[in-house]
Amino acid sequence: GANLWTGNQVITWNATDIDGDVLAIDLYYNLADKSWLTLATGQPNTGSFLWNTATVLDDYRYKVRVVVRETTTAELYSASDQCVYQGP
């Protein structure tokens, strides 16, 4: 199911590297299962990102994707999707 999001929302993740390499976080969203749009790239691995959902259209289902990668090799570790509903 989808969660209703309005205003500022915190996207969270938990990512570690077994070798201790620095990880970067890329965040994407899509509308109605269309192309992925960039929300932010190269974010530090702080575990959270604040998204102002007022920047997207209301009354639509969005998916949010968090991609974890190594900064030195660009090796992709993980990608996960979460379905959210942007309301007025």
PDB file of C-alpha atoms in Angstrom:
ATOM      1  CA  GLY A   1       0.000   0.000   0.000  1.00  0.00           C
ATOM      2  CA  ALA A   2       0.911   3.620  -0.372  1.00  0.00           C
ATOM      3  CA  ASN A   3       1.440   6.164   2.378  1.00  0.00           C
ATOM      4  CA  LEU A   4      -0.001   9.669   2.056  1.00  0.00           C
ATOM      5  CA  TRP A   5       2.796  12.234   1.993  1.00  0.00           C
ATOM      6  CA  THR A   6       2.414  16.006   2.113  1.00  0.00           C
ATOM      7  CA  GLY A   7       4.897  18.801   2.771  1.00  0.00           C
ATOM      8  CA  ASN A   8       8.391  17.874   3.917  1.00  0.00           C
ATOM      9  CA  GLN A   9       9.004  14.143   4.236  1.00  0.00           C
ATOM     10  CA  VAL A  10      12.070  12.311   5.448  1.00  0.00           C
ATOM     11  CA  ILE A  11      13.272   9.433   3.279  1.00  0.00           C
ATOM     12  CA  THR A  12      15.399   7.049   5.342  1.00  0.00           C
ATOM     13  CA  TRP A  13      17.772   4.190   4.624  1.00  0.00           C
ATOM     14  CA  ASN A  14      20.408   2.100   6.367  1.00  0.00           C
ATOM     15  CA  ALA A  15      23.548   1.333   4.353  1.00  0.00           C
ATOM     16  CA  THR A  16      27.000   0.088   5.359  1.00  0.00           C
ATOM     17  CA  ASP A  17      29.992  -1.251   3.480  1.00  0.00           C
ATOM     18  CA  ILE A  18      31.805  -4.357   4.722  1.00  0.00           C
ATOM     19  CA  ASP A  19      35.181  -2.875   3.670  1.00  0.00           C
ATOM     20  CA  GLY A  20      34.417   0.530   5.146  1.00  0.00           C
ATOM     21  CA  ASP A  21      34.336   2.220   1.736  1.00  0.00           C
ATOM     22  CA  VAL A  22      32.484   5.508   1.444  1.00  0.00           C
ATOM     23  CA  LEU A  23      28.965   5.087   0.091  1.00  0.00           C
ATOM     24  CA  ALA A  24      26.955   7.605  -1.899  1.00  0.00           C
ATOM     25  CA  ILE A  25      23.193   7.723  -2.097  1.00  0.00           C
ATOM     26  CA  ASP A  26      21.164   8.526  -5.198  1.00  0.00           C
ATOM     27  CA  LEU A  27      17.443   9.191  -4.847  1.00  0.00           C
ATOM     28  CA  TYR A  28      14.857   9.009  -7.606  1.00  0.00           C
ATOM     29  CA  TYR A  29      11.088   9.174  -7.973  1.00  0.00           C
ATOM     30  CA  ASN A  30       8.631   8.287 -10.667  1.00  0.00           C
ATOM     31  CA  LEU A  31       5.039   9.108 -11.450  1.00  0.00           C
ATOM     32  CA  ALA A  32       2.595   6.440 -12.565  1.00  0.00           C
ATOM     33  CA  ASP A  33       5.358   3.937 -13.363  1.00  0.00           C
ATOM     34  CA  LYS A  34       6.991   6.174 -15.966  1.00  0.00           C
ATOM     35  CA  SER A  35      10.679   7.061 -16.197  1.00  0.00           C
ATOM     36  CA  TRP A  36      12.684   7.584 -13.020  1.00  0.00           C
ATOM     37  CA  LEU A  37      13.368  11.252 -12.292  1.00  0.00           C
ATOM     38  CA  THR A  38      16.320  12.432 -10.232  1.00  0.00           C
ATOM     39  CA  LEU A  39      15.565  13.712  -6.775  1.00  0.00           C
ATOM     40  CA  ALA A  40      19.210  13.930  -5.627  1.00  0.00           C
ATOM     41  CA  THR A  41      22.499  12.210  -6.459  1.00  0.00           C
ATOM     42  CA  GLY A  42      25.773  11.768  -4.649  1.00  0.00           C
ATOM     43  CA  GLN A  43      24.233  12.400  -1.252  1.00  0.00           C
ATOM     44  CA  PRO A  44      26.295  11.515   1.803  1.00  0.00           C
ATOM     45  CA  ASN A  45      25.307   8.306   3.565  1.00  0.00           C
ATOM     46  CA  THR A  46      23.671  10.049   6.513  1.00  0.00           C
ATOM     47  CA  GLY A  47      20.648   7.747   6.596  1.00  0.00           C
ATOM     48  CA  SER A  48      18.088  10.373   5.649  1.00  0.00           C
ATOM     49  CA  PHE A  49      17.060  12.939   3.040  1.00  0.00           C
ATOM     50  CA  LEU A  50      14.418  15.649   3.382  1.00  0.00           C
ATOM     51  CA  TRP A  51      12.084  15.847   0.381  1.00  0.00           C
ATOM     52  CA  ASN A  52       9.750  18.797  -0.047  1.00  0.00           C
ATOM     53  CA  THR A  53       6.845  17.019  -1.736  1.00  0.00           C
ATOM     54  CA  ALA A  54       5.269  20.366  -2.623  1.00  0.00           C
ATOM     55  CA  THR A  55       7.574  20.296  -5.669  1.00  0.00           C
ATOM     56  CA  VAL A  56       5.523  17.507  -7.307  1.00  0.00           C
ATOM     57  CA  LEU A  57       1.902  17.284  -8.416  1.00  0.00           C
ATOM     58  CA  ASP A  58      -0.795  16.368  -5.891  1.00  0.00           C
ATOM     59  CA  ASP A  59      -3.116  13.372  -6.138  1.00  0.00           C
ATOM     60  CA  TYR A  60      -0.665  11.029  -7.812  1.00  0.00           C
ATOM     61  CA  ARG A  61       1.073   7.837  -6.814  1.00  0.00           C
ATOM     62  CA  TYR A  62       4.822   8.112  -6.779  1.00  0.00           C
ATOM     63  CA  LYS A  63       7.554   5.602  -6.190  1.00  0.00           C
ATOM     64  CA  VAL A  64      10.720   6.622  -4.393  1.00  0.00           C
ATOM     65  CA  ARG A  65      13.948   4.737  -5.055  1.00  0.00           C
ATOM     66  CA  VAL A  66      17.087   4.827  -2.931  1.00  0.00           C
ATOM     67  CA  VAL A  67      20.235   3.598  -4.677  1.00  0.00           C
ATOM     68  CA  VAL A  68      23.381   2.859  -2.661  1.00  0.00           C
ATOM     69  CA  ARG A  69      26.749   2.823  -4.434  1.00  0.00           C
ATOM     70  CA  GLU A  70      30.452   3.002  -3.643  1.00  0.00           C
ATOM     71  CA  THR A  71      31.947   6.376  -4.449  1.00  0.00           C
ATOM     72  CA  THR A  72      35.248   4.948  -5.708  1.00  0.00           C
ATOM     73  CA  THR A  73      33.988   2.162  -7.970  1.00  0.00           C
ATOM     74  CA  ALA A  74      30.378   3.237  -8.595  1.00  0.00           C
ATOM     75  CA  GLU A  75      29.465  -0.368  -7.768  1.00  0.00           C
ATOM     76  CA  LEU A  76      25.744  -0.596  -7.175  1.00  0.00           C
ATOM     77  CA  TYR A  77      24.833  -2.151  -3.870  1.00  0.00           C
ATOM     78  CA  SER A  78      21.124  -1.862  -3.543  1.00  0.00           C
ATOM     79  CA  ALA A  79      18.033  -0.219  -4.894  1.00  0.00           C
ATOM     80  CA  SER A  80      14.713  -0.230  -3.123  1.00  0.00           C
ATOM     81  CA  ASP A  81      11.356   1.254  -4.049  1.00  0.00           C
ATOM     82  CA  GLN A  82       8.661   2.667  -1.788  1.00  0.00           C
ATOM     83  CA  CYS A  83       5.237   3.674  -3.069  1.00  0.00           C
ATOM     84  CA  VAL A  84       3.856   6.965  -1.732  1.00  0.00           C
ATOM     85  CA  TYR A  85       0.802   9.072  -2.518  1.00  0.00           C
ATOM     86  CA  GLN A  86       1.193  12.844  -2.750  1.00  0.00           C
ATOM     87  CA  GLY A  87      -1.882  14.561  -1.359  1.00  0.00           C
ATOM     88  CA  PRO A  88      -3.015  18.163  -1.174  1.00  0.00           C
TER      89      PRO A  88
END
